[in-house]
């Protein structure tokens, strides 16, 4: 499904690898950094069957940022609890993402 989009929208050549981006990343040995909580993977060791260009670095923390540098719409969104009746209470923000995980079609 990716090749028609590449051709028609992006005006790029087809990906000719059977596993798409996964094959490209493997061919160029692009570094892969796995970030995770030590609660999920406490030993921080790359499994022996992983390629040499895979690194496990633990959880990534974002440094504190001066709120004046953050768009006010973002602050408003993060400070509201959608389940609250009055919409004025706060809640902790948890993000779990699986983006940037190349996979075949």
JSON list of C-alpha atoms in Angstrom, two decimals:
[
{"chain": "A", "resi": 1, "resn": "UNK", "atom": "CA", "xyz": [0.00, 0.00, 0.00]},
{"chain": "A", "resi": 2, "resn": "UNK", "atom": "CA", "xyz": [2.95, 2.31, 0.49]},
{"chain": "A", "resi": 3, "resn": "UNK", "atom": "CA", "xyz": [4.18, 2.32, -3.12]},
{"chain": "A", "resi": 4, "resn": "UNK", "atom": "CA", "xyz": [1.08, 3.89, -4.72]},
{"chain": "A", "resi": 5, "resn": "UNK", "atom": "CA", "xyz": [1.26, 6.66, -2.11]},
{"chain": "A", "resi": 6, "resn": "UNK", "atom": "CA", "xyz": [4.97, 7.15, -2.76]},
{"chain": "A", "resi": 7, "resn": "UNK", "atom": "CA", "xyz": [4.38, 7.33, -6.53]},
{"chain": "A", "resi": 8, "resn": "UNK", "atom": "CA", "xyz": [1.20, 9.40, -6.62]},
{"chain": "A", "resi": 9, "resn": "UNK", "atom": "CA", "xyz": [1.58, 11.75, -3.67]},
{"chain": "A", "resi": 10, "resn": "UNK", "atom": "CA", "xyz": [5.29, 12.01, -2.98]},
{"chain": "A", "resi": 11, "resn": "UNK", "atom": "CA", "xyz": [6.43, 11.45, -6.58]},
{"chain": "A", "resi": 12, "resn": "UNK", "atom": "CA", "xyz": [9.05, 8.97, -5.35]},
{"chain": "A", "resi": 13, "resn": "UNK", "atom": "CA", "xyz": [10.15, 5.62, -6.74]},
{"chain": "A", "resi": 14, "resn": "UNK", "atom": "CA", "xyz": [8.68, 2.42, -5.35]},
{"chain": "A", "resi": 15, "resn": "UNK", "atom": "CA", "xyz": [10.34, 0.69, -2.43]},
{"chain": "A", "resi": 16, "resn": "UNK", "atom": "CA", "xyz": [11.60, -2.53, -3.94]},
{"chain": "A", "resi": 17, "resn": "UNK", "atom": "CA", "xyz": [12.35, -4.37, -0.71]},
{"chain": "A", "resi": 18, "resn": "UNK", "atom": "CA", "xyz": [9.90, -7.04, 0.45]},
{"chain": "A", "resi": 19, "resn": "UNK", "atom": "CA", "xyz": [9.80, -5.64, 3.99]},
{"chain": "A", "resi": 20, "resn": "UNK", "atom": "CA", "xyz": [9.90, -1.97, 2.98]},
{"chain": "A", "resi": 21, "resn": "UNK", "atom": "CA", "xyz": [11.58, 0.38, 5.41]},
{"chain": "A", "resi": 22, "resn": "UNK", "atom": "CA", "xyz": [12.70, -2.50, 7.64]},
{"chain": "A", "resi": 23, "resn": "UNK", "atom": "CA", "xyz": [14.92, -3.81, 4.85]},
{"chain": "A", "resi": 24, "resn": "UNK", "atom": "CA", "xyz": [16.30, -0.36, 4.09]},
{"chain": "A", "resi": 25, "resn": "UNK", "atom": "CA", "xyz": [17.21, 0.23, 7.74]},
{"chain": "A", "resi": 26, "resn": "UNK", "atom": "CA", "xyz": [18.85, -3.16, 7.96]},
{"chain": "A", "resi": 27, "resn": "UNK", "atom": "CA", "xyz": [20.86, -2.59, 4.77]},
{"chain": "A", "resi": 28, "resn": "UNK", "atom": "CA", "xyz": [22.27, 0.74, 5.97]},
{"chain": "A", "resi": 29, "resn": "UNK", "atom": "CA", "xyz": [22.67, -0.49, 9.57]},
{"chain": "A", "resi": 30, "resn": "UNK", "atom": "CA", "xyz": [20.86, 2.58, 10.89]},
{"chain": "A", "resi": 31, "resn": "UNK", "atom": "CA", "xyz": [21.26, 2.80, 14.68]},
{"chain": "A", "resi": 32, "resn": "UNK", "atom": "CA", "xyz": [18.14, 1.73, 16.54]},
{"chain": "A", "resi": 33, "resn": "UNK", "atom": "CA", "xyz": [17.71, 3.11, 20.05]},
{"chain": "A", "resi": 34, "resn": "UNK", "atom": "CA", "xyz": [15.19, 1.36, 22.27]},
{"chain": "A", "resi": 35, "resn": "UNK", "atom": "CA", "xyz": [13.96, 3.57, 25.11]},
{"chain": "A", "resi": 36, "resn": "UNK", "atom": "CA", "xyz": [11.92, 1.96, 27.87]},
{"chain": "A", "resi": 37, "resn": "UNK", "atom": "CA", "xyz": [11.17, 1.98, 31.56]},
{"chain": "A", "resi": 38, "resn": "UNK", "atom": "CA", "xyz": [13.38, -0.19, 33.76]},
{"chain": "A", "resi": 39, "resn": "UNK", "atom": "CA", "xyz": [10.11, -1.59, 35.14]},
{"chain": "A", "resi": 40, "resn": "UNK", "atom": "CA", "xyz": [9.58, -3.25, 31.78]},
{"chain": "A", "resi": 41, "resn": "UNK", "atom": "CA", "xyz": [13.16, -4.33, 31.06]},
{"chain": "A", "resi": 42, "resn": "UNK", "atom": "CA", "xyz": [15.29, -4.12, 34.22]},
{"chain": "A", "resi": 43, "resn": "UNK", "atom": "CA", "xyz": [18.59, -5.54, 32.95]},
{"chain": "A", "resi": 44, "resn": "UNK", "atom": "CA", "xyz": [19.27, -3.02, 30.14]},
{"chain": "A", "resi": 45, "resn": "UNK", "atom": "CA", "xyz": [21.04, -5.61, 28.01]},
{"chain": "A", "resi": 46, "resn": "UNK", "atom": "CA", "xyz": [20.51, -5.97, 24.29]},
{"chain": "A", "resi": 47, "resn": "UNK", "atom": "CA", "xyz": [19.38, -9.55, 23.58]},
{"chain": "A", "resi": 48, "resn": "UNK", "atom": "CA", "xyz": [22.07, -11.62, 21.87]},
{"chain": "A", "resi": 49, "resn": "UNK", "atom": "CA", "xyz": [19.95, -12.18, 18.76]},
{"chain": "A", "resi": 50, "resn": "UNK", "atom": "CA", "xyz": [19.59, -8.42, 18.09]},
{"chain": "A", "resi": 51, "resn": "UNK", "atom": "CA", "xyz": [21.86, -6.78, 15.48]},
{"chain": "A", "resi": 52, "resn": "UNK", "atom": "CA", "xyz": [24.96, -4.90, 16.64]},
{"chain": "A", "resi": 53, "resn": "UNK", "atom": "CA", "xyz": [23.42, -1.52, 15.75]},
{"chain": "A", "resi": 54, "resn": "UNK", "atom": "CA", "xyz": [20.63, -1.82, 18.35]},
{"chain": "A", "resi": 55, "resn": "UNK", "atom": "CA", "xyz": [21.13, 0.08, 21.60]},
{"chain": "A", "resi": 56, "resn": "UNK", "atom": "CA", "xyz": [19.01, -0.09, 24.75]},
{"chain": "A", "resi": 57, "resn": "UNK", "atom": "CA", "xyz": [19.24, 3.14, 26.71]},
{"chain": "A", "resi": 58, "resn": "UNK", "atom": "CA", "xyz": [16.43, 3.12, 29.24]},
{"chain": "A", "resi": 59, "resn": "UNK", "atom": "CA", "xyz": [13.73, 5.72, 29.70]},
{"chain": "A", "resi": 60, "resn": "UNK", "atom": "CA", "xyz": [14.21, 9.17, 28.19]},
{"chain": "A", "resi": 61, "resn": "UNK", "atom": "CA", "xyz": [13.28, 12.11, 30.37]},
{"chain": "A", "resi": 62, "resn": "UNK", "atom": "CA", "xyz": [12.53, 15.51, 28.90]},
{"chain": "A", "resi": 63, "resn": "UNK", "atom": "CA", "xyz": [14.25, 18.30, 30.84]},
{"chain": "A", "resi": 64, "resn": "UNK", "atom": "CA", "xyz": [12.09, 20.88, 32.58]},
{"chain": "A", "resi": 65, "resn": "UNK", "atom": "CA", "xyz": [11.07, 23.64, 30.21]},
{"chain": "A", "resi": 66, "resn": "UNK", "atom": "CA", "xyz": [10.14, 27.20, 31.03]},
{"chain": "A", "resi": 67, "resn": "UNK", "atom": "CA", "xyz": [6.35, 27.30, 30.55]},
{"chain": "A", "resi": 68, "resn": "UNK", "atom": "CA", "xyz": [6.62, 30.64, 28.79]},
{"chain": "A", "resi": 69, "resn": "UNK", "atom": "CA", "xyz": [8.29, 28.77, 25.89]},
{"chain": "A", "resi": 70, "resn": "UNK", "atom": "CA", "xyz": [5.38, 26.32, 25.49]},
{"chain": "A", "resi": 71, "resn": "UNK", "atom": "CA", "xyz": [2.39, 27.19, 23.32]},
{"chain": "A", "resi": 72, "resn": "UNK", "atom": "CA", "xyz": [-0.54, 28.11, 25.58]},
{"chain": "A", "resi": 73, "resn": "UNK", "atom": "CA", "xyz": [-2.85, 25.74, 23.68]},
{"chain": "A", "resi": 74, "resn": "UNK", "atom": "CA", "xyz": [-0.60, 22.82, 24.66]},
{"chain": "A", "resi": 75, "resn": "UNK", "atom": "CA", "xyz": [-0.60, 23.89, 28.30]},
{"chain": "A", "resi": 76, "resn": "UNK", "atom": "CA", "xyz": [-4.40, 24.25, 28.29]},
{"chain": "A", "resi": 77, "resn": "UNK", "atom": "CA", "xyz": [-4.84, 20.82, 26.70]},
{"chain": "A", "resi": 78, "resn": "UNK", "atom": "CA", "xyz": [-2.53, 19.08, 29.17]},
{"chain": "A", "resi": 79, "resn": "UNK", "atom": "CA", "xyz": [-4.05, 20.78, 32.20]},
{"chain": "A", "resi": 80, "resn": "UNK", "atom": "CA", "xyz": [-7.66, 19.65, 31.59]},
{"chain": "A", "resi": 81, "resn": "UNK", "atom": "CA", "xyz": [-9.15, 16.33, 32.67]},
{"chain": "A", "resi": 82, "resn": "UNK", "atom": "CA", "xyz": [-11.67, 15.21, 30.04]},
{"chain": "A", "resi": 83, "resn": "UNK", "atom": "CA", "xyz": [-13.44, 12.97, 32.56]},
{"chain": "A", "resi": 84, "resn": "UNK", "atom": "CA", "xyz": [-14.06, 15.78, 35.06]},
{"chain": "A", "resi": 85, "resn": "UNK", "atom": "CA", "xyz": [-17.52, 17.33, 35.09]},
{"chain": "A", "resi": 86, "resn": "UNK", "atom": "CA", "xyz": [-16.20, 20.84, 35.67]},
{"chain": "A", "resi": 87, "resn": "UNK", "atom": "CA", "xyz": [-13.13, 20.23, 33.43]},
{"chain": "A", "resi": 88, "resn": "UNK", "atom": "CA", "xyz": [-10.93, 22.07, 35.93]},
{"chain": "A", "resi": 89, "resn": "UNK", "atom": "CA", "xyz": [-9.11, 19.17, 37.59]},
{"chain": "A", "resi": 90, "resn": "UNK", "atom": "CA", "xyz": [-5.70, 17.95, 36.47]},
{"chain": "A", "resi": 91, "resn": "UNK", "atom": "CA", "xyz": [-4.43, 14.45, 35.85]},
{"chain": "A", "resi": 92, "resn": "UNK", "atom": "CA", "xyz": [-1.04, 12.86, 35.23]},
{"chain": "A", "resi": 93, "resn": "UNK", "atom": "CA", "xyz": [-0.06, 12.56, 31.59]},
{"chain": "A", "resi": 94, "resn": "UNK", "atom": "CA", "xyz": [1.16, 9.18, 30.40]},
{"chain": "A", "resi": 95, "resn": "UNK", "atom": "CA", "xyz": [2.35, 8.61, 26.85]},
{"chain": "A", "resi": 96, "resn": "UNK", "atom": "CA", "xyz": [2.98, 5.22, 25.31]},
{"chain": "A", "resi": 97, "resn": "UNK", "atom": "CA", "xyz": [4.02, 5.37, 21.71]},
{"chain": "A", "resi": 98, "resn": "UNK", "atom": "CA", "xyz": [4.75, 2.84, 19.03]},
{"chain": "A", "resi": 99, "resn": "UNK", "atom": "CA", "xyz": [5.55, 5.29, 16.26]},
{"chain": "A", "resi": 100, "resn": "UNK", "atom": "CA", "xyz": [8.67, 4.89, 14.15]},
{"chain": "A", "resi": 101, "resn": "UNK", "atom": "CA", "xyz": [8.46, 1.10, 14.32]},
{"chain": "A", "resi": 102, "resn": "UNK", "atom": "CA", "xyz": [9.10, -0.04, 10.76]},
{"chain": "A", "resi": 103, "resn": "UNK", "atom": "CA", "xyz": [7.12, -3.07, 9.75]},
{"chain": "A", "resi": 104, "resn": "UNK", "atom": "CA", "xyz": [6.25, -4.82, 6.52]},
{"chain": "A", "resi": 105, "resn": "UNK", "atom": "CA", "xyz": [3.01, -3.88, 4.75]}
]
